[in-house]
Structures are given as structure tokens and as C-alpha cells.
Amino acid sequence: MSGLLRKYRHLLDLPAHTAEVTLYEGNTPLISMPRLAAELGGGFDLFVKFEGLNPTGSFKDRGMTAAISEAAGRGVRTVICASTGNTAASAAAYAARAGLKAIVLIPQGKVAAGKLAGATAYGAQVVQVEGSFDDALGLVVAVSETRPIALVNSINPYRLEGQKTAAFEIIETLGRAPDRLCLPVGNAGNICAYWLGFRQMHERQGSGLPRLLGVQAAGAAPLALGHPVEQPETVATAIRIGRPARGEQALAAAEESGGRIIAASDDDILAMQTLLAAEGVWVEPASAAGLAGLKNEIAAGLDVRGETIVAVCTGHGLKDPDAVTRRMAAPEVVAADIGALEGLLGEAE
Ligand code: F0G
């Protein structure tokens, strides 16, 4: 068993002092989704790259093994990040693994339970900011400029180096790049990392290039709208971001690929979360955004017949249990009695 840095070191642009800190991230499954493909109109092959199966439950672990390994190898003792939750949990875990201190700034009251619990469990100093993710990012950038603290947000180039590995894995599994890749977009680091990874492999081995479909939540869609959003709002709190740090780079990547960045409504995102779970893959709301956008594009006439499409599902459903439980009725109750259960089940087989 090896971590991503050991496996892909020859393909990653990391300084020589990098000292691997790993929790055996990556190597996530590419899951075939025939029923969901049929639901979306059929005629194409659909796979989910289920990044929720990383050690802390999100894709952030790919970038974090790289960023923390670089920081630890340089002798840094403290790392800091702003986060909508997943980066916080991942930074906390990898810092703990390396014996470093982690400070995480999160938007007050807007972080899902599983993420806050994770960051706390791994021993990070968790600070709630009276403001948005964008405000928190501004603060950590300023602090890291004046103190010997490593910034591990995706502004840090090593985060992208680590996250490129997801593209490498997809190519290894399919034998080539997919025709299309859809994924959620928040601070816009991940879509840039995928593009770097696919381009790198295409230059090396002619593996092809996917069209990128980046999807933001409609209430937090600065790239789809073409201007910053001062008060982003969405049920997909992971991507509740109004001024993405890598926005320009993401737009350029999408355009270069022949794809684009669009928005999907919260209702469409939650409906897609339900559809994914109905085929056995439970993801957090933000992770359903890519497919929600794809569904809308197909409904609006996008022709994907004959294509192989990969949807990146970035975080596990367990990250945000409230997204499901607050919409459900309490489960039915039955007396501890076989007659009562038989009555309740009726004709069920
Ligand atoms: N999906 C999930 C589950 C995320 O947590 C994030 C980002 C994204 C998608 C978007 O990725 O920012 O690279 O465009 N979460 C960050 C965080 C902002 O703090 O955890 P991106």
C-alpha cells in the first residue's frame, strides 16, 4: 500500500524537501451508474468517481497529502486554512498525522456537522468567522503573509499537484480520458487540478482531453453569472463561495476544454442527491451539483450519445447528515410485537 505521493511522485511538481505525510488517500472507485444514465436519457456510459471514500471523506485529502508533506518537509510547525468544512477536516487530519498544529477558519453556522466534528476530532483549533468563506480566506491569506504559518488552501500550488492524481486514476481505469467530466465548483481549485492532470497525461501519452462541465449552486454562482456574489447562499454549503480564488483559471480551463461553467438550483442538486443514493451512492449535496448540471444540459438539448462521462462526487453523504434528516418524516414506529410488524408490512414481499 502506498500513498499518492509515493505512487505519483514522478508526475508531481513538488520540491525536493517534501517529506511524505499520508493516510493512504486516493485510489477511489470509478462506479458505473447505468440506471442514472438511463434516467438522464441514456445512450452514454456514466461513471461516478467517488471521492467521498478518501480517508476524511472528501477529495481534499489528495491535495492535502501534498500540501502538508511540503510544509512538514520545510520545517513548518503550524498550518492554516479557510474552509466551508472539508478542507478544514482534511487539513486537521494531515496536520495531526504530521504532528503539526492546524488552525481552521470557517463561516459561522454554515458548516455541515460531519465536517465540524472531523476538524474537532483531529484536534484543530477551529475558529468561526462572522462572515462568509470569502471573508475567512482573506483573513488566512493575510495572516500567512506575516507569520511562519503555511497556507493550505488551494491557492497553495501543491494542493493542485496532489489533486491532479484523480485525473491520472481515471485515465488508468478507463484506459483513456473520458469524453466529458462534470464536477462541482466552489473555490475553483479542483476543476483546475483536473485540467492540469488531464493535459499532462495527454502530452505524455495522448490519453485525450475531456470537456469540462463545472457546476456551481445557483445562489453562489459567480463564474456562471460573470460577477462576484457578495452573499452566496445554497444548501450545498461546501460550495457556498462568492469570490473563487481560482475563478479566472477555472473559466479558462473550461473554455480551453470546449466545456463551460454553469449553475444548478438547490432543488435540482437535492433531487440529484436522491437519484445517486437510489443507485447506492450517497454523497453530500455539493457533490451532486455536477450531475444536476449535466441533467439540465441534456434536458436542454446537449447531445452526449456515445460518450463516456465521469461525474466527480467530491464528498461523502455522511459529511452532512442534516441535509437528509431535516427533510424526512420521523420513521414509523411499531410495537415490539410480530403481529404489529406483520400488520405494518401488509402484502410486502
Ligand atoms: N465539493 C465539495 C464537497 C467541497 O468541499 C468543495 C470545496 C468543492 C466541491 C469545490 O471544490 O473549491 O476546488 O472548487 N470545498 C472547500 C472547503 C471550499 O473549504 O472544503 P473547489
Coordinates of C-alpha atoms and ligand atoms in Angstrom, one line a residue:
M1 CA 0.0 0.0 0.0
S2 CA 1.3 3.4 -0.9
G3 CA 0.1 7.0 -0.6
L4 CA -0.4 9.2 -3.6
L5 CA 2.9 11.0 -3.3
R6 CA 4.9 7.8 -3.5
K7 CA 2.9 6.4 -6.3
Y8 CA 2.9 9.6 -8.5
R9 CA 5.9 11.5 -7.3
H10 CA 7.5 11.4 -10.8
L11 CA 4.4 13.2 -12.2
L12 CA 4.0 15.8 -9.5
D13 CA 5.9 19.1 -9.3
L14 CA 6.9 19.1 -5.6
P15 CA 10.1 20.5 -4.0
A16 CA 12.9 18.1 -3.0
H17 CA 12.3 18.8 0.7
T18 CA 8.8 17.3 0.5
A19 CA 8.5 14.6 3.2
E20 CA 5.5 12.3 2.6
V21 CA 2.7 12.5 5.1
T22 CA 0.0 10.1 4.1
L23 CA -3.2 8.4 5.3
Y24 CA -3.3 6.3 2.1
E25 CA -5.6 8.6 0.3
G26 CA -6.7 8.2 -3.3
N27 CA -7.3 5.0 -5.3
T28 CA -11.1 5.7 -5.1
P29 CA -13.5 3.7 -7.2
L30 CA -15.0 4.6 -10.5
I31 CA -18.5 3.4 -10.2
S32 CA -20.7 2.6 -13.2
M33 CA -24.2 4.1 -12.9
P34 CA -26.3 2.6 -15.6
R35 CA -29.7 3.4 -14.0
L36 CA -28.8 7.0 -13.5
A37 CA -27.6 7.2 -17.1
A38 CA -30.9 5.9 -18.3
E39 CA -32.7 8.4 -16.1
L40 CA -30.8 11.2 -17.9
G41 CA -31.8 9.9 -21.3
G42 CA -29.5 7.0 -21.9
G43 CA -27.1 6.3 -24.8
F44 CA -23.9 7.1 -22.9
D45 CA -21.8 5.5 -20.2
L46 CA -21.8 7.2 -16.9
F47 CA -19.3 6.7 -14.0
V48 CA -19.0 8.3 -10.7
K49 CA -15.5 8.9 -9.3
F50 CA -16.5 8.6 -5.6
E51 CA -14.1 10.8 -3.8
G52 CA -16.1 10.5 -0.6
L53 CA -14.2 7.3 0.0
N54 CA -11.0 9.2 0.8
P55 CA -9.7 9.0 4.5
T56 CA -11.5 12.1 5.7
G57 CA -14.5 11.6 3.4
S58 CA -13.6 14.1 0.6
F59 CA -11.3 14.7 -2.3
K60 CA -9.4 17.3 -0.3
D61 CA -7.1 14.5 1.0
R62 CA -5.4 14.3 -2.4
G63 CA -4.3 17.9 -2.2
M64 CA -3.7 17.9 1.5
T65 CA -1.2 15.0 1.4
A66 CA 0.9 17.2 -0.9
A67 CA 0.5 20.5 0.9
I68 CA 1.2 19.1 4.3
S69 CA 4.1 17.0 3.1
E70 CA 5.7 20.1 1.6
A71 CA 5.1 22.2 4.7
A72 CA 6.3 19.4 7.1
G73 CA 9.4 18.9 5.0
R74 CA 10.2 22.6 5.1
G75 CA 10.0 22.5 8.9
V76 CA 6.8 24.5 9.3
R77 CA 5.0 23.8 12.6
T78 CA 1.6 25.3 12.0
V79 CA -0.8 25.3 9.0
I80 CA -3.9 27.4 8.4
C81 CA -6.8 27.4 6.1
A82 CA -10.2 28.9 5.5
S83 CA -12.9 26.3 4.7
T84 CA -16.5 25.5 4.1
G85 CA -15.7 22.3 6.1
N86 CA -14.0 19.6 4.0
T87 CA -10.6 21.4 3.7
A88 CA -10.7 22.0 7.4
A89 CA -11.3 18.3 8.3
S90 CA -8.6 17.2 5.8
A91 CA -6.0 19.8 6.9
A92 CA -6.7 18.8 10.6
A93 CA -6.2 15.1 9.8
Y94 CA -3.0 15.5 7.8
A95 CA -1.6 18.0 10.3
A96 CA -2.3 15.6 13.1
R97 CA -0.6 12.8 11.1
A98 CA 2.5 15.0 10.7
G99 CA 2.4 16.3 14.4
L100 CA 1.7 19.9 13.3
K101 CA -0.8 22.3 14.6
A102 CA -3.8 23.2 12.4
I103 CA -5.9 26.4 12.6
V104 CA -9.1 26.4 10.5
L105 CA -11.4 29.3 9.9
I106 CA -15.0 28.5 9.0
P107 CA -18.0 30.7 8.2
Q108 CA -20.1 30.9 11.4
G109 CA -23.0 28.5 11.4
K110 CA -22.6 27.3 7.8
V111 CA -20.5 24.2 8.1
A112 CA -22.1 20.7 8.0
A113 CA -22.0 18.6 11.1
G114 CA -19.7 15.8 9.9
K115 CA -17.0 18.4 8.8
L116 CA -17.0 20.4 12.0
A117 CA -16.9 17.2 14.0
G118 CA -14.0 15.9 11.9
A119 CA -11.9 19.1 12.3
T120 CA -12.5 19.0 16.0
A121 CA -11.8 15.3 16.4
Y122 CA -8.5 15.6 14.6
G123 CA -7.5 18.3 17.1
A124 CA -7.6 21.5 15.0
Q125 CA -8.1 24.9 16.5
V126 CA -11.5 25.8 15.0
V127 CA -12.4 29.4 14.6
Q128 CA -15.8 30.6 13.4
V129 CA -15.7 33.8 11.4
E130 CA -18.6 36.2 11.5
G131 CA -18.7 36.3 7.7
S132 CA -18.5 34.1 4.6
F133 CA -15.8 31.7 3.3
D134 CA -14.5 34.5 1.2
D135 CA -14.0 36.7 4.3
A136 CA -12.3 33.9 6.0
L137 CA -10.0 33.3 3.1
G138 CA -9.0 36.9 3.1
L139 CA -8.0 36.6 6.7
V140 CA -5.9 33.5 6.4
V141 CA -4.1 34.8 3.4
A142 CA -3.2 38.0 5.4
V143 CA -2.0 36.0 8.4
S144 CA 0.1 33.6 6.4
E145 CA 1.9 36.6 4.8
T146 CA 3.2 37.9 8.2
R147 CA 3.7 34.7 10.2
P148 CA 5.7 31.4 9.6
I149 CA 2.4 29.6 9.1
A150 CA 1.7 27.5 5.9
L151 CA -1.4 28.3 4.0
V152 CA -3.0 25.1 2.8
N153 CA -6.0 26.4 0.8
S154 CA -5.9 25.6 -2.9
I155 CA -4.1 28.9 -3.6
N156 CA -1.2 26.7 -2.5
P157 CA 0.1 25.2 -5.7
Y158 CA 1.0 21.9 -4.1
R159 CA -2.7 21.3 -3.4
L160 CA -3.4 21.2 -7.1
E161 CA -0.4 18.9 -7.7
G162 CA -2.0 16.4 -5.3
Q163 CA -5.4 16.8 -6.8
K164 CA -4.2 16.1 -10.3
T165 CA -3.9 12.4 -9.3
A166 CA -7.6 11.9 -9.6
A167 CA -7.3 12.6 -13.3
F168 CA -4.4 10.1 -13.5
E169 CA -6.5 7.4 -11.8
I170 CA -9.5 8.0 -14.1
I171 CA -7.2 7.5 -17.2
E172 CA -5.7 4.4 -15.6
T173 CA -9.1 2.9 -15.1
L174 CA -10.7 3.8 -18.4
G175 CA -7.6 3.4 -20.4
R176 CA -8.0 7.0 -21.7
A177 CA -9.6 10.2 -20.6
P178 CA -13.4 10.4 -20.6
D179 CA -15.2 12.5 -23.2
R180 CA -16.7 14.7 -20.6
L181 CA -16.1 15.4 -16.9
C182 CA -18.7 17.1 -14.7
L183 CA -18.0 18.3 -11.2
P184 CA -19.0 20.9 -8.6
V185 CA -17.1 24.2 -8.5
G186 CA -16.6 26.2 -5.3
N187 CA -13.3 28.0 -4.8
A188 CA -12.4 26.5 -8.2
G189 CA -9.2 24.7 -7.3
N190 CA -10.4 21.2 -8.2
I191 CA -11.5 21.9 -11.8
C192 CA -8.1 23.5 -12.4
A193 CA -6.3 20.5 -10.9
Y194 CA -8.2 18.0 -13.1
W195 CA -7.4 20.1 -16.2
L196 CA -3.7 20.1 -15.3
G197 CA -3.8 16.4 -14.8
F198 CA -5.6 15.5 -18.0
R199 CA -3.4 17.8 -20.0
Q200 CA -0.2 16.4 -18.5
M201 CA -1.2 12.9 -19.4
H202 CA -2.4 13.8 -22.8
E203 CA 1.0 15.4 -23.5
R204 CA 2.8 12.3 -22.2
Q205 CA 0.7 9.5 -23.7
G206 CA -2.1 11.0 -25.9
S207 CA -4.8 9.9 -23.5
G208 CA -7.3 12.5 -24.8
L209 CA -9.0 15.5 -23.1
P210 CA -12.5 15.7 -21.6
R211 CA -14.8 18.6 -22.0
L212 CA -15.3 20.1 -18.5
L213 CA -18.7 20.9 -17.1
G214 CA -18.2 22.8 -13.9
V215 CA -21.3 23.4 -11.9
Q216 CA -22.0 26.0 -9.2
A217 CA -25.0 26.3 -7.0
A218 CA -27.4 28.9 -8.4
G219 CA -27.2 31.1 -5.2
A220 CA -23.4 31.0 -5.3
A221 CA -22.6 31.1 -9.0
P222 CA -20.1 33.9 -9.6
L223 CA -18.4 32.1 -12.5
A224 CA -21.7 31.3 -14.2
L225 CA -23.0 34.8 -13.7
G226 CA -19.8 36.6 -14.6
H227 CA -19.5 38.6 -11.4
P228 CA -18.8 38.1 -7.7
V229 CA -21.7 37.2 -5.4
E230 CA -21.5 39.2 -2.1
Q231 CA -23.8 37.0 -0.1
P232 CA -23.7 33.5 -1.5
E233 CA -26.4 31.1 -0.3
T234 CA -27.1 27.5 -1.0
V235 CA -28.0 24.2 0.7
A236 CA -24.7 22.9 -0.8
T237 CA -22.7 24.7 1.9
A238 CA -19.4 23.2 0.6
I239 CA -19.6 25.4 -2.5
R240 CA -21.2 28.5 -0.8
I241 CA -18.5 30.8 -2.3
G242 CA -18.9 34.1 -3.9
R243 CA -15.4 35.0 -5.0
P244 CA -13.5 31.9 -6.1
A245 CA -9.7 32.2 -5.7
R246 CA -9.0 30.4 -9.0
G247 CA -12.1 31.7 -10.8
E248 CA -10.2 33.0 -13.9
Q249 CA -8.1 29.9 -14.2
A250 CA -11.2 27.7 -14.0
L251 CA -13.1 29.7 -16.7
A252 CA -10.0 29.4 -18.9
A253 CA -9.7 25.7 -18.3
A254 CA -13.4 25.1 -19.1
E255 CA -13.2 27.2 -22.3
E256 CA -10.0 25.5 -23.4
S257 CA -11.6 22.1 -23.0
G258 CA -14.7 23.1 -25.0
G259 CA -16.9 23.0 -22.0
R260 CA -18.3 25.5 -19.6
I261 CA -19.3 26.5 -16.1
I262 CA -23.0 26.7 -15.3
A263 CA -25.3 26.8 -12.3
A264 CA -27.9 24.4 -10.9
S265 CA -30.6 25.2 -8.4
D266 CA -30.7 23.8 -4.9
D267 CA -33.8 21.8 -5.8
D268 CA -32.0 20.2 -8.7
I269 CA -29.0 19.5 -6.5
L270 CA -31.0 17.8 -3.8
A271 CA -33.0 15.8 -6.4
M272 CA -29.8 14.5 -7.9
Q273 CA -28.5 13.6 -4.4
T274 CA -31.6 11.4 -4.1
L275 CA -31.1 9.8 -7.5
L276 CA -27.5 9.0 -6.7
A277 CA -28.4 7.4 -3.4
A278 CA -31.1 5.4 -5.2
E279 CA -28.3 3.6 -7.0
G280 CA -26.3 3.1 -3.8
V281 CA -24.0 6.2 -3.8
W282 CA -24.8 8.7 -1.1
V283 CA -22.9 12.0 -1.5
E284 CA -23.2 15.4 0.2
P285 CA -25.3 18.0 -1.6
A286 CA -22.4 19.8 -3.3
S287 CA -21.2 16.6 -4.8
A288 CA -24.5 16.1 -6.6
A289 CA -24.1 19.5 -8.4
G290 CA -22.0 18.3 -11.3
L291 CA -24.6 15.7 -12.3
A292 CA -27.5 18.1 -11.6
G293 CA -25.9 20.4 -14.1
L294 CA -25.4 17.6 -16.6
K295 CA -29.0 16.5 -16.3
N296 CA -30.2 20.1 -17.1
E297 CA -27.8 20.4 -20.0
I298 CA -29.1 17.1 -21.5
A299 CA -32.7 18.2 -21.0
A300 CA -31.8 21.5 -22.8
G301 CA -30.5 19.5 -25.8
L302 CA -26.9 18.7 -25.2
D303 CA -26.1 15.6 -27.2
V304 CA -24.0 13.1 -25.2
R305 CA -24.9 10.0 -27.1
G306 CA -21.9 7.6 -27.4
E307 CA -19.9 9.4 -24.8
T308 CA -18.2 8.2 -21.7
I309 CA -18.9 10.6 -18.9
V310 CA -17.3 10.8 -15.5
A311 CA -19.0 12.7 -12.7
V312 CA -16.8 13.6 -9.8
C313 CA -18.6 13.2 -6.5
T314 CA -16.4 15.1 -4.1
G315 CA -17.7 14.3 -0.6
H316 CA -19.5 11.5 1.3
G317 CA -23.1 11.9 2.3
L318 CA -22.1 11.3 6.0
K319 CA -20.5 14.7 5.9
D320 CA -23.9 16.4 6.0
P321 CA -26.5 14.1 7.5
D322 CA -28.8 17.0 8.3
A323 CA -29.3 17.6 4.6
V324 CA -31.3 14.4 4.6
T325 CA -32.7 14.2 8.1
R326 CA -34.2 17.7 8.2
R327 CA -36.3 16.9 5.1
M328 CA -37.5 13.4 6.3
A329 CA -40.5 12.5 8.4
A330 CA -39.6 10.5 11.5
P331 CA -39.5 6.8 10.7
E332 CA -42.7 4.9 11.5
V333 CA -42.9 3.2 14.9
V334 CA -44.2 -0.3 15.6
A335 CA -44.8 -2.2 18.8
A336 CA -42.2 -4.8 19.6
D337 CA -44.6 -7.5 18.5
I338 CA -44.7 -9.7 15.4
G339 CA -48.4 -9.2 14.8
A340 CA -47.9 -5.4 14.7
L341 CA -45.0 -5.8 12.3
E342 CA -47.0 -8.2 10.1
G343 CA -49.8 -5.7 10.0
L344 CA -47.5 -2.8 9.1
L345 CA -45.8 -4.8 6.3
G346 CA -49.1 -5.8 4.8
E347 CA -48.5 -7.5 1.4
A348 CA -44.8 -6.6 1.2
E349 CA -42.6 -9.4 -0.1
Ligands
F0G1 N1 -17.3 19.6 -3.4 C1 -17.0 19.6 -2.1 C2 -17.7 18.5 -1.2 C3 -16.2 20.6 -1.5 O1 -16.0 20.6 -0.2 C4 -15.7 21.6 -2.3 C5 -14.9 22.7 -1.8 C6 -16.0 21.5 -3.7 C7 -16.8 20.5 -4.2 C8 -15.5 22.5 -4.6 O2 -14.1 22.4 -4.9 O3 -13.3 24.6 -4.1 O4 -11.9 23.1 -5.5 O5 -13.9 24.2 -6.5 N2 -14.7 22.8 -0.5 C9 -13.7 23.8 0.0 C10 -13.6 23.6 1.5 C11 -14.0 25.2 -0.4 O6 -13.3 24.5 2.2 O7 -13.8 22.5 2.0 P1 -13.2 23.7 -5.3

